[in-house]
mmCIF file of C-alpha atoms in Angstrom:
data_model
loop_
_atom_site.group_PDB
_atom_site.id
_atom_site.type_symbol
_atom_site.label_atom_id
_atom_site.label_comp_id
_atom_site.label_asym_id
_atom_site.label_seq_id
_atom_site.Cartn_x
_atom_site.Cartn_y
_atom_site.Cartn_z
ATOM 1 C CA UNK A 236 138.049 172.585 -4.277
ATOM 2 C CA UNK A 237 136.247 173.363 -7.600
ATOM 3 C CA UNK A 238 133.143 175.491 -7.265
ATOM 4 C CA UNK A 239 130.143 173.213 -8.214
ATOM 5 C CA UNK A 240 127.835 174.021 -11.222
ATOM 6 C CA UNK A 241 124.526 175.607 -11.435
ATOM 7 C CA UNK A 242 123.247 173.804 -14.616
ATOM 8 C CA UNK A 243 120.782 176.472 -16.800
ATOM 9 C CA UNK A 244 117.262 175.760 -17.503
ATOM 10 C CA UNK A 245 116.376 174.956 -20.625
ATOM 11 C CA UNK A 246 114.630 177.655 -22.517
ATOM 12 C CA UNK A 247 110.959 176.157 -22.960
ATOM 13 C CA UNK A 248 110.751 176.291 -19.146
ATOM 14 C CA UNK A 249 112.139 179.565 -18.294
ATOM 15 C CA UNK A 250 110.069 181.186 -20.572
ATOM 16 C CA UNK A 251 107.054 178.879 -18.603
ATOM 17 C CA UNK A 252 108.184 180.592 -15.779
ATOM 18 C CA UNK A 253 108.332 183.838 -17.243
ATOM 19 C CA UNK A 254 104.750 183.025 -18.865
ATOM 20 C CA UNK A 255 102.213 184.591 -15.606
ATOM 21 C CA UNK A 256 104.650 187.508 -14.720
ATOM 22 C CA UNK A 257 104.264 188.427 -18.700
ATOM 23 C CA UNK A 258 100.829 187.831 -19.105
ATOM 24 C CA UNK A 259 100.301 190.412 -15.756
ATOM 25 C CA UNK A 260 102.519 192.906 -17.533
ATOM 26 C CA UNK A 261 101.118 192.384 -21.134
ATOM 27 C CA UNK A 262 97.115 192.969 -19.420
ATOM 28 C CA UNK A 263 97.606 195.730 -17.121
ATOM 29 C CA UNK A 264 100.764 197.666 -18.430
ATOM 30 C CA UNK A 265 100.439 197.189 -22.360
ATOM 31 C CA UNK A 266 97.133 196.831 -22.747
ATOM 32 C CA UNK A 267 96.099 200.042 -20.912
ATOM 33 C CA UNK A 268 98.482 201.990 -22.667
ATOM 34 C CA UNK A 269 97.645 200.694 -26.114
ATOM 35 C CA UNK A 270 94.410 201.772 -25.717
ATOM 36 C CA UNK A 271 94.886 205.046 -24.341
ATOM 37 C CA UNK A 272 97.000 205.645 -27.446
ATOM 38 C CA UNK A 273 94.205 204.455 -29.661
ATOM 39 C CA UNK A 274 91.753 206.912 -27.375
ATOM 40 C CA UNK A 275 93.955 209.588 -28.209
ATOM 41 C CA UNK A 276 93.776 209.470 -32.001
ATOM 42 C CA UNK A 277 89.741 210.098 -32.090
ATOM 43 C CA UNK A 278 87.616 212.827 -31.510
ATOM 44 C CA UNK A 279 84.978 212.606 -28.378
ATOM 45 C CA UNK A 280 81.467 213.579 -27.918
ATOM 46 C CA UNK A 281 81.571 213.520 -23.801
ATOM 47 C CA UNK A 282 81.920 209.850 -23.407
ATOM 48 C CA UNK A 283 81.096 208.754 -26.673
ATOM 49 C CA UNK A 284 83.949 207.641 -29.276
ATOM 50 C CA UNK A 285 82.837 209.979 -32.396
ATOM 51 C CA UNK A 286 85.625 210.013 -35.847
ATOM 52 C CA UNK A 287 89.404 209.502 -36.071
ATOM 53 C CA UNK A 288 91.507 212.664 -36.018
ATOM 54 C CA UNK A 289 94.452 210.935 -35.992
ATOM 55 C CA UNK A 290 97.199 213.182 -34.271
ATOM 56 C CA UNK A 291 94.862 216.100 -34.744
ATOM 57 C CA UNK A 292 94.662 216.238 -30.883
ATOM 58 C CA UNK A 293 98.204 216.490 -30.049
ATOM 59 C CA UNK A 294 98.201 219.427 -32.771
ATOM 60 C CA UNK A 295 95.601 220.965 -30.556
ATOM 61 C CA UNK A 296 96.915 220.831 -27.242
ATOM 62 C CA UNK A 297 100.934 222.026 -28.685
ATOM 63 C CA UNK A 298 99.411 224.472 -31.111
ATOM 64 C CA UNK A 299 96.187 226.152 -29.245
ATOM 65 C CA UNK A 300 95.469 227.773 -26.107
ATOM 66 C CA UNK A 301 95.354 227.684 -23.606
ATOM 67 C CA UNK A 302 96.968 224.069 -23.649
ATOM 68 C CA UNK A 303 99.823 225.683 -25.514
ATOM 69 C CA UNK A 304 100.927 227.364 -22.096
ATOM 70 C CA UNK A 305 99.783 225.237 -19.722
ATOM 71 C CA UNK A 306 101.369 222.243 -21.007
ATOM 72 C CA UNK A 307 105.170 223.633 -19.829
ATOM 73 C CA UNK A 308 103.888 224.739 -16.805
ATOM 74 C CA UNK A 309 101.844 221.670 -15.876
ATOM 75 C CA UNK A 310 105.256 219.519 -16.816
ATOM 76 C CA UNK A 311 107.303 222.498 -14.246
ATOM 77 C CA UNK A 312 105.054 221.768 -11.554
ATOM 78 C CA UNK A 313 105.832 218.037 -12.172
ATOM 79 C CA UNK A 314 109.412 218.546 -12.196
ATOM 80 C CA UNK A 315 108.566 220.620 -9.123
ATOM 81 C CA UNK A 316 107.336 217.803 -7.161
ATOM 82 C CA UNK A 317 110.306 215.600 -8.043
ATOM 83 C CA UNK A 318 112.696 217.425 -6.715
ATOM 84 C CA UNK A 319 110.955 218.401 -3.544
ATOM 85 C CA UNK A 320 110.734 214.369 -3.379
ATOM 86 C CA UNK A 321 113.568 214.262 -3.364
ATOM 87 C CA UNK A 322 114.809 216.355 -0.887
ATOM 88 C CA UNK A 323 112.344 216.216 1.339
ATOM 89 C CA UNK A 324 110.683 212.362 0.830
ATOM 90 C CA UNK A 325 114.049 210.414 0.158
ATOM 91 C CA UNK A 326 115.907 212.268 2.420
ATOM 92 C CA UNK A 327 113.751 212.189 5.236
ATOM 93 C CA UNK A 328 113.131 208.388 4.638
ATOM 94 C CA UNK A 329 116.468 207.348 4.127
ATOM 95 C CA UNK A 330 117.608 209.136 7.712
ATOM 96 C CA UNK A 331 114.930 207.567 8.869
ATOM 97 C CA UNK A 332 115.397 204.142 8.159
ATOM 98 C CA UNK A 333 119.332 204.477 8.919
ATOM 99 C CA UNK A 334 117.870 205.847 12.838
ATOM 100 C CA UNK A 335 115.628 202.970 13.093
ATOM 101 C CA UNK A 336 118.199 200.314 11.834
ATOM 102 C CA UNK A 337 120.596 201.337 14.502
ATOM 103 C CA UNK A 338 117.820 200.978 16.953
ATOM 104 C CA UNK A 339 116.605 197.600 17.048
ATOM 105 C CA UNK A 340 113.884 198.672 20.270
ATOM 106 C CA UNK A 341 110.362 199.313 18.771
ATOM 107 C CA UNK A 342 111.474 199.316 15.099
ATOM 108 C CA UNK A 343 109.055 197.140 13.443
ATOM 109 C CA UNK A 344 106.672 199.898 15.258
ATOM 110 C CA UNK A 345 107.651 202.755 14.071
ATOM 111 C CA UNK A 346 108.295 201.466 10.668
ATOM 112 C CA UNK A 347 104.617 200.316 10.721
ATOM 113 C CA UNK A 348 103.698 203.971 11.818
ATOM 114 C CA UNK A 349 105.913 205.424 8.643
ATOM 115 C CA UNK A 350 104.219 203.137 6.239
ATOM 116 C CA UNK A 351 100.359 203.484 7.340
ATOM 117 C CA UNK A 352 100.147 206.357 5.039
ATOM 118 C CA UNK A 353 101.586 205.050 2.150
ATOM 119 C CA UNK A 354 98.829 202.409 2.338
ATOM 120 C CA UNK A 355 96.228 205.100 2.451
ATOM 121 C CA UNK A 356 94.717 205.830 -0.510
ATOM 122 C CA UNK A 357 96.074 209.635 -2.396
ATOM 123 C CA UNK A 358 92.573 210.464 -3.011
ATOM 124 C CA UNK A 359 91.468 209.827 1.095
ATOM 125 C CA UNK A 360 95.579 212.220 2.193
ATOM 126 C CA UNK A 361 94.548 214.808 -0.305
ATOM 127 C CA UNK A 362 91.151 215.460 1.055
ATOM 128 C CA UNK A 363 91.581 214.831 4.869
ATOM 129 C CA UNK A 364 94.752 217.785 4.458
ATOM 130 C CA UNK A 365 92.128 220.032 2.615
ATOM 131 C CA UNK A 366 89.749 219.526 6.018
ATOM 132 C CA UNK A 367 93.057 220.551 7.603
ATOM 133 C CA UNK A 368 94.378 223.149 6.055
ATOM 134 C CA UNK A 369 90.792 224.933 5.678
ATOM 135 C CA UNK A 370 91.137 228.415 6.585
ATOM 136 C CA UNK A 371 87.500 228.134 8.198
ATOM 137 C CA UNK A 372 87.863 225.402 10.656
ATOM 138 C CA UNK A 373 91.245 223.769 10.004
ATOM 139 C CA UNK A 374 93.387 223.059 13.295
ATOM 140 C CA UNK A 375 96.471 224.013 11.606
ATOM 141 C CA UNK A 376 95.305 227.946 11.611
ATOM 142 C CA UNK A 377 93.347 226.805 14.725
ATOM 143 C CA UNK A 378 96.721 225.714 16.079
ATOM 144 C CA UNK A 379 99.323 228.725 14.933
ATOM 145 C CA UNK A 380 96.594 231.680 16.195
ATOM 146 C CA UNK A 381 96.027 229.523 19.615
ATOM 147 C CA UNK A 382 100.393 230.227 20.063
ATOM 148 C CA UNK A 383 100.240 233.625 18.531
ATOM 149 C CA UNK A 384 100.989 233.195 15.129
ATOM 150 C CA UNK A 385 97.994 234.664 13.444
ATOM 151 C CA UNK A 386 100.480 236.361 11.121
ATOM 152 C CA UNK A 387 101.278 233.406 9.781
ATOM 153 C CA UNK A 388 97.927 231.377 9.540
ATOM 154 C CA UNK A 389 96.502 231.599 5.764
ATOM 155 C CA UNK A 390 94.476 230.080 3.436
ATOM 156 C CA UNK A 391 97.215 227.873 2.563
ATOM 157 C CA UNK A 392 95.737 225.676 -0.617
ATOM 158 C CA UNK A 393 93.848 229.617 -1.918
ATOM 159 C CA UNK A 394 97.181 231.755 -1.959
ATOM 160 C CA UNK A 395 99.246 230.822 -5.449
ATOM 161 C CA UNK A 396 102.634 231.114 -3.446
ATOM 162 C CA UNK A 397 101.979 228.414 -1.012
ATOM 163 C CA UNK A 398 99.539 225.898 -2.966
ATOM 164 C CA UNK A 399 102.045 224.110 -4.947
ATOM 165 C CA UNK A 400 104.152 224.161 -2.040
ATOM 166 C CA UNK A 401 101.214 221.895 0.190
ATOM 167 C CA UNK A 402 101.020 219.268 -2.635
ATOM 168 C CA UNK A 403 104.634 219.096 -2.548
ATOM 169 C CA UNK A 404 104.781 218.572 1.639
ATOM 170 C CA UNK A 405 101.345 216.607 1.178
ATOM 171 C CA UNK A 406 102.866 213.919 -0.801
ATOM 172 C CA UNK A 407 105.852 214.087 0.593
ATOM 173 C CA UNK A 408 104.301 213.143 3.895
ATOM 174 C CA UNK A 409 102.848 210.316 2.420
ATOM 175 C CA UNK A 410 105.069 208.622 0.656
ATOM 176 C CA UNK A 411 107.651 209.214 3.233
ATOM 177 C CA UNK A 412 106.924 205.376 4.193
ATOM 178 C CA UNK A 413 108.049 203.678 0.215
ATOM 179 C CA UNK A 414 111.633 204.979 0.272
ATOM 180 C CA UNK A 415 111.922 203.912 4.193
ATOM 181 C CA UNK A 416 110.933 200.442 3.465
ATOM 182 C CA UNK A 417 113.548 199.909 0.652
ATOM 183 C CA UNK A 418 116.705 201.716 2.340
ATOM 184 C CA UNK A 419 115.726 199.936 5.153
ATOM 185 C CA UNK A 420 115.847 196.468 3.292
ATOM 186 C CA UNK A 421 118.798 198.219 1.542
ATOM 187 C CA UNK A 422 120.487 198.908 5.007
ATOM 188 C CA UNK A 423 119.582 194.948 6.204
ATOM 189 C CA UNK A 424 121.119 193.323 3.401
ATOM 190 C CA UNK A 425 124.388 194.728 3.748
ATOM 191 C CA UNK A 426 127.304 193.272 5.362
ATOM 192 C CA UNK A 427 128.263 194.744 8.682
ATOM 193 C CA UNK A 428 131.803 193.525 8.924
ATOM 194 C CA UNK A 429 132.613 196.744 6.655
ATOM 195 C CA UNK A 430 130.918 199.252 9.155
ATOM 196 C CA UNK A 431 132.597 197.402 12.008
ATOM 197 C CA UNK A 432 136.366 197.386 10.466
ATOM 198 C CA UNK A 433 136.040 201.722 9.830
ATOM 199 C CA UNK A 434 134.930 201.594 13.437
ATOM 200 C CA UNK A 435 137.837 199.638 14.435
ATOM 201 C CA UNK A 436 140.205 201.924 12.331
ATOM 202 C CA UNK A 437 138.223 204.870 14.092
ATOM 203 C CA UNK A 438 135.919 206.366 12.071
ATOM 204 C CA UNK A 439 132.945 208.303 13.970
ATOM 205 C CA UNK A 440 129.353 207.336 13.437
ATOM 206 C CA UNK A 441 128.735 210.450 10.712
ATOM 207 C CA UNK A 442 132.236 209.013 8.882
ATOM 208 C CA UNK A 443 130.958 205.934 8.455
ATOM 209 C CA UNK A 444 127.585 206.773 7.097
ATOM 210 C CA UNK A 445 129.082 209.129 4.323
ATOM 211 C CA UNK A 446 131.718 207.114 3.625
ATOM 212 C CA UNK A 447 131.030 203.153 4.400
ATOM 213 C CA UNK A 448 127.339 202.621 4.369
ATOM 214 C CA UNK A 449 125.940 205.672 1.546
ATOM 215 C CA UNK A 450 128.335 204.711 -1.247
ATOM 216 C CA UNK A 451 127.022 201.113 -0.395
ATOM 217 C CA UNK A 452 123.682 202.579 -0.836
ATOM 218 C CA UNK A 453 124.185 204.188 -4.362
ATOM 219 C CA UNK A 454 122.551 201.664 -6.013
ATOM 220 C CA UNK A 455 119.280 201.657 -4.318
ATOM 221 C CA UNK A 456 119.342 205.473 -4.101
ATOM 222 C CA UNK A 457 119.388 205.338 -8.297
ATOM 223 C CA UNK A 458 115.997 202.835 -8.015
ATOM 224 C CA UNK A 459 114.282 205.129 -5.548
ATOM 225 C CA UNK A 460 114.924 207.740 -7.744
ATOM 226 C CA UNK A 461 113.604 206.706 -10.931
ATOM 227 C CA UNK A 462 110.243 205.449 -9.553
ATOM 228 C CA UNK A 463 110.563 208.667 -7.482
ATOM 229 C CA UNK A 464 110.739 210.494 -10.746
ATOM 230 C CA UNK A 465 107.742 208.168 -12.379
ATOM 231 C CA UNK A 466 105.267 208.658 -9.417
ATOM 232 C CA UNK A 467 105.754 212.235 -9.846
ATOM 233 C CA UNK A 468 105.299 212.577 -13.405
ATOM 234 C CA UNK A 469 101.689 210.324 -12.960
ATOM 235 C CA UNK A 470 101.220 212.121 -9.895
ATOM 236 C CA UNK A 471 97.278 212.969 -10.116
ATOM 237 C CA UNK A 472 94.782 211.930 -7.075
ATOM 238 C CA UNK A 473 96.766 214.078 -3.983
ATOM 239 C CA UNK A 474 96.489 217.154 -5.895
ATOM 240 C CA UNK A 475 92.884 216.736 -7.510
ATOM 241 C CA UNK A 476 91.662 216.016 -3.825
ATOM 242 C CA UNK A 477 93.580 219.505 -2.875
ATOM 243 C CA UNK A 478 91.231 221.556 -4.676
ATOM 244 C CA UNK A 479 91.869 219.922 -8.919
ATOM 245 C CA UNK A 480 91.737 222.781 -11.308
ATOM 246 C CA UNK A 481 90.307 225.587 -8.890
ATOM 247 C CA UNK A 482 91.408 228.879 -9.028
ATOM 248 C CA UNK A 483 94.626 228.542 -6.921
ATOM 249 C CA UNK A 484 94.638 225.266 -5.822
ATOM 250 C CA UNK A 485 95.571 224.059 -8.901
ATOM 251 C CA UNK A 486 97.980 220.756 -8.637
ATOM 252 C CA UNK A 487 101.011 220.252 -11.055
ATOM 253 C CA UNK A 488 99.523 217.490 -13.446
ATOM 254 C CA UNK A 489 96.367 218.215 -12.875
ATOM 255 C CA UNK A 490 96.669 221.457 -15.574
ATOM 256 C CA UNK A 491 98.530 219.234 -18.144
ATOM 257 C CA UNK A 492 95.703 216.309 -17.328
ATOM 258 C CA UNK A 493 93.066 218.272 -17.668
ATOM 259 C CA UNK A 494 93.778 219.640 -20.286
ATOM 260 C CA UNK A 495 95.290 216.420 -22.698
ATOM 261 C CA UNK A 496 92.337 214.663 -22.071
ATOM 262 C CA UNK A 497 89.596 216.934 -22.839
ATOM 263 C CA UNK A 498 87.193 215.792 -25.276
ATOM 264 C CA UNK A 499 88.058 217.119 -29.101
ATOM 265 C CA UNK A 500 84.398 218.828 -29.076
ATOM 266 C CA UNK A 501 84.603 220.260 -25.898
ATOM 267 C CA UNK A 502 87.607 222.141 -26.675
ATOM 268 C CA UNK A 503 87.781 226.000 -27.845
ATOM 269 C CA UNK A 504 88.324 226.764 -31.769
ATOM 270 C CA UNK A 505 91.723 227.427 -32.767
ATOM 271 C CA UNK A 506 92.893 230.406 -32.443
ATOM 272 C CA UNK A 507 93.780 232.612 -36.177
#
């Protein structure tokens, strides 16, 4: 029996179709980042939009310091973050949502528990950890010196070795919930009659995830990862809330933000 025909829509009405989702794209994806460029190429006076410098400030911030070495470390401690996404964000999530979709009992629960603080916003994680994490009154010292770790209770956001570390746990924690969702869908979508015939040929429960269901998931592992990577790279609000440009609580982007966007006249001379 012949397979029956889909019969394509004529171009005028795809591109209809394509018309609101490109019209949402062109206003808040283009359109912002036009006019950041534009923003970029003139001098500022605080808020006020003073001469065009054309790419006079990208000289500055590649040529003069202290931008000059902040920059590479700012885009480090961004390249810092993605990886520890990735081993400890996607990993966690995707084990995650492989336990809960072998366990049908209370899974829309705990998936809903995963997720709530994704939802939250960065700006309300970052500053709720920095109430927890104080060295003053935080419960997490509170909690380590009530079981007799005072040795290892610190000021954990004030001490350079361990600051970058939080942010990297902090928003790990809470975007534990994004990758869970999609392997999750991932993990729904695919078709079980593979799992069940390496069962039937014998294959243990750790055999078939490695080989059977994760080379299934390769695709979807490649998504997460770019956006991973892009959410990292933009990555701003979690560590501003941590402390911003303070001492050592300084986040990875927030260095190589503060620093790009400074206003042109509130910058130091050049150095000669």
């Amino acid at each position: 029996m012949s397979g029956r025909r889909t019969a394509a829509l004529p171009t005028s009405v795809a591109l209809l179709f394509l018309l609101p989702a490109a019209a949402l794209f062109a206003v808040f994806v283009l359109y912002p980042m036009a006019t950041a460029l534009s923003y970029s190429m003139f001098s500022w006076r605080g808020t006020a939009q003073d001469s065009f410098v054309g790419l006079d400030n990208f000289v500055t911030l590649l040529t003069t310091e202290p931008y000059r070495s902040q920059l590479p470390r700012a885009f480090a401690h961004n390249g810092l973050l993605f990886v520890g996404a990735m081993v400890v964000q996607n990993s966690v999530g995707l084990l995650l949502a492989y336990v809960l979709h072998k366990r049908e009992r209370m899974r829309r629960l705990f998936q809903v528990l995963y997720t709530m603080p994704y939802l939250v916003s960065p700006l309300v994680v970052g500053y709720l950890w920095s109430l927890l994490l104080s060295p003053l009154f935080g419960p997490v010292n509170a909690a380590l010196r009530a079981v007799g770790l005072e040795s290892v209770a610190q000021p954990w956001l004030g001490d350079p070795d361990t600051a970058l570390w939080v942010v990297v746990l902090v928003t790990a924690w809470q975007w534990v919930g994004f990758p869970l969702l999609v392997y999750g869908a991932a993990l729904g979508s695919l078709d079980p009659t593979t799992e069940e015939a390496a069962m039937l040929d014998g294959a243990s429960s750790r055999q078939r995830f490695w080989y059977v269901t994760l080379p299934m998931l390769v695709p979807v592992i490649g998504t997460v990862s770019v956006l991973t990577f892009i959410f990292s790279m933009e990555a701003f609000p979690i560590p501003y809330a941590l402390g911003g440009p303070t001492a050592a609580r300084r986040g990875p982007p927030t260095s190589c933000r503060s620093s790009s966007t400074a206003p042109r006249s509130a910058r130091a001379p050049p150095t000669r």
